[in-house]
C-alpha positions as a Markdown table, in Angstrom:
| # | Residue | x | y | z |
|---|---|---|---|---|
| 1 | Met | 30.0 | -101.6 | 73.0 |
| 2 | Arg | 26.6 | -101.3 | 71.3 |
| 3 | Ser | 25.9 | -98.4 | 69.0 |
| 4 | Arg | 22.2 | -98.0 | 69.9 |
| 5 | Gly | 21.0 | -95.7 | 72.7 |
| 6 | Trp | 23.0 | -93.1 | 74.6 |
| 7 | Ala | 20.9 | -90.3 | 73.0 |
| 8 | Gly | 22.9 | -90.9 | 69.8 |
| 9 | Val | 26.4 | -90.4 | 71.3 |
| 10 | Thr | 27.8 | -93.8 | 72.2 |
| 11 | Pro | 30.5 | -93.8 | 74.9 |
| 12 | Ala | 34.0 | -94.6 | 73.8 |
| 13 | Ser | 34.6 | -97.0 | 76.7 |
| 14 | Asp | 33.0 | -98.6 | 79.7 |
| 15 | Glu | 34.6 | -96.0 | 81.9 |
| 16 | Glu | 32.9 | -93.2 | 80.0 |
| 17 | Ala | 29.6 | -95.1 | 80.1 |
| 18 | Ile | 29.9 | -95.4 | 83.9 |
| 19 | Ala | 30.8 | -91.7 | 84.2 |
| 20 | Arg | 27.7 | -90.7 | 82.2 |
| 21 | Ile | 25.5 | -93.0 | 84.2 |
| 22 | Leu | 26.8 | -91.5 | 87.4 |
| 23 | Asp | 26.4 | -88.0 | 86.0 |
| 24 | Ala | 22.7 | -88.8 | 85.4 |
| 25 | Val | 22.4 | -90.2 | 89.0 |
| 26 | Asp | 23.9 | -86.9 | 90.3 |
| 27 | Asp | 21.3 | -84.9 | 88.3 |
| 28 | Glu | 18.5 | -87.1 | 89.5 |
| 29 | Val | 19.6 | -86.9 | 93.1 |
| 30 | Ala | 19.9 | -83.1 | 92.8 |
| 31 | Glu | 16.4 | -82.8 | 91.4 |
| 32 | His | 14.5 | -85.5 | 93.2 |
| 33 | Gly | 16.6 | -86.6 | 96.2 |
| 34 | Ser | 17.8 | -90.1 | 97.0 |
| 35 | Gly | 14.6 | -91.8 | 96.0 |
| 36 | Ile | 15.7 | -92.3 | 92.5 |
| 37 | Arg | 14.5 | -94.9 | 90.0 |
| 38 | Leu | 16.8 | -96.8 | 87.7 |
| 39 | Ala | 14.4 | -96.2 | 84.9 |
| 40 | Asp | 14.6 | -92.4 | 85.3 |
| 41 | Val | 18.4 | -92.6 | 85.2 |
| 42 | Ala | 18.3 | -94.7 | 82.0 |
| 43 | Arg | 15.8 | -92.3 | 80.4 |
| 44 | Arg | 17.9 | -89.3 | 81.2 |
| 45 | Ile | 20.9 | -90.7 | 79.2 |
| 46 | Gly | 18.8 | -92.3 | 76.5 |
| 47 | Val | 19.4 | -96.0 | 77.2 |
| 48 | Thr | 17.3 | -98.9 | 78.4 |
| 49 | Arg | 17.2 | -100.1 | 82.0 |
| 50 | Gln | 19.1 | -103.2 | 80.9 |
| 51 | Thr | 22.0 | -101.0 | 79.8 |
| 52 | Val | 22.2 | -99.5 | 83.2 |
| 53 | Tyr | 21.9 | -103.0 | 84.8 |
| 54 | Arg | 25.0 | -104.0 | 82.8 |
| 55 | Tyr | 27.0 | -101.6 | 85.0 |
| 56 | Phe | 25.0 | -101.5 | 88.2 |
| 57 | Pro | 22.8 | -104.2 | 89.8 |
| 58 | Asn | 20.2 | -101.8 | 91.3 |
| 59 | Ala | 19.4 | -98.2 | 92.3 |
| 60 | Asp | 21.2 | -98.5 | 95.7 |
| 61 | Ala | 24.4 | -99.5 | 93.8 |
| 62 | Leu | 23.9 | -96.3 | 91.7 |
| 63 | Leu | 23.6 | -94.2 | 94.8 |
| 64 | Ile | 26.6 | -95.7 | 96.5 |
| 65 | Ala | 28.8 | -95.3 | 93.4 |
| 66 | Ser | 27.6 | -91.7 | 93.0 |
| 67 | Ala | 28.3 | -90.9 | 96.6 |
| 68 | Met | 31.7 | -92.6 | 96.6 |
| 69 | Arg | 32.7 | -90.6 | 93.5 |
| 70 | Ala | 31.6 | -87.4 | 95.4 |
| 71 | Val | 33.5 | -88.5 | 98.5 |
| 72 | Gly | 36.7 | -88.9 | 96.4 |
| 73 | Gly | 36.4 | -85.5 | 94.9 |
| 74 | Phe | 35.6 | -84.0 | 98.3 |
| 75 | Ile | 38.7 | -85.6 | 99.9 |
| 76 | Asp | 40.8 | -84.1 | 97.1 |
| 77 | Gln | 39.3 | -80.6 | 97.9 |
| 78 | Val | 40.1 | -81.0 | 101.6 |
| 79 | Ala | 43.7 | -82.1 | 100.8 |
| 80 | Asp | 44.1 | -79.1 | 98.5 |
| 81 | His | 42.7 | -76.7 | 101.1 |
| 82 | Ile | 45.2 | -77.8 | 103.8 |
| 83 | Gly | 48.1 | -78.6 | 101.5 |
| 84 | Gly | 50.3 | -75.7 | 102.6 |
| 85 | Ile | 49.7 | -76.0 | 106.3 |
| 86 | Asn | 52.6 | -77.5 | 108.3 |
| 87 | Asp | 51.2 | -77.5 | 111.8 |
| 88 | Pro | 49.1 | -80.7 | 112.4 |
| 89 | Val | 46.7 | -79.1 | 114.8 |
| 90 | Thr | 46.0 | -76.2 | 112.4 |
| 91 | Ala | 45.6 | -78.6 | 109.5 |
| 92 | Val | 43.0 | -80.7 | 111.4 |
| 93 | Val | 41.0 | -77.6 | 112.5 |
| 94 | Glu | 41.1 | -76.3 | 108.9 |
| 95 | Ala | 40.1 | -79.7 | 107.5 |
| 96 | Val | 37.2 | -80.1 | 109.8 |
| 97 | Ser | 35.9 | -76.5 | 109.3 |
| 98 | Phe | 36.3 | -76.8 | 105.6 |
| 99 | Ala | 34.4 | -80.1 | 105.6 |
| 100 | Val | 31.5 | -78.7 | 107.7 |
| 101 | Glu | 31.2 | -75.7 | 105.4 |
| 102 | Arg | 31.3 | -77.8 | 102.2 |
| 103 | Leu | 29.1 | -80.7 | 103.2 |
| 104 | Thr | 26.0 | -78.6 | 103.7 |
| 105 | Gly | 23.9 | -78.8 | 100.5 |
| 106 | Asp | 25.9 | -81.5 | 98.7 |
| 107 | Pro | 23.1 | -83.9 | 97.7 |
| 108 | Gln | 25.4 | -86.9 | 96.9 |
| 109 | Leu | 27.4 | -86.6 | 100.2 |
| 110 | Glu | 24.2 | -86.0 | 102.2 |
| 111 | Thr | 22.8 | -89.2 | 100.6 |
| 112 | Leu | 25.8 | -91.1 | 101.7 |
| 113 | Leu | 25.8 | -89.7 | 105.2 |
| 114 | Ala | 22.1 | -90.2 | 105.7 |
| 115 | Arg | 21.9 | -93.9 | 104.8 |
| 116 | Gln | 22.4 | -96.8 | 107.2 |
| 117 | Ala | 24.5 | -99.9 | 106.3 |
| 118 | Asp | 21.3 | -101.8 | 105.4 |
| 119 | Gly | 20.3 | -99.1 | 102.9 |
| 120 | Glu | 17.5 | -97.6 | 105.0 |
| 121 | Ala | 17.6 | -93.8 | 105.4 |
| 122 | Leu | 18.4 | -92.5 | 108.9 |
| 123 | Thr | 15.5 | -90.9 | 110.7 |
């Protein structure tokens, strides 16, 4: 891994680099919505665009990876919420109501849900 960039704190691994890039994506989405630019993400973490391109081919890939990370965490939250419920009907009702309450206002999940397969935003 190169020692330049990263605002003076080089990641210890590719996994850490990816996590830091995705954290920057999350911040950009929270501040500016899903119309992010790869250059803004790179600037936020103190690297060049080429460094970001090393891990992600374009801004859409950044958004998808960010959203998928958010989905993984969200699924864990739902599972924790219904973990002690033994009745399947109650578990489904609780899972759906929990999901509806938590989805509102989550910029990464809203970005994922608001995009069509071809990458165009839903209208």
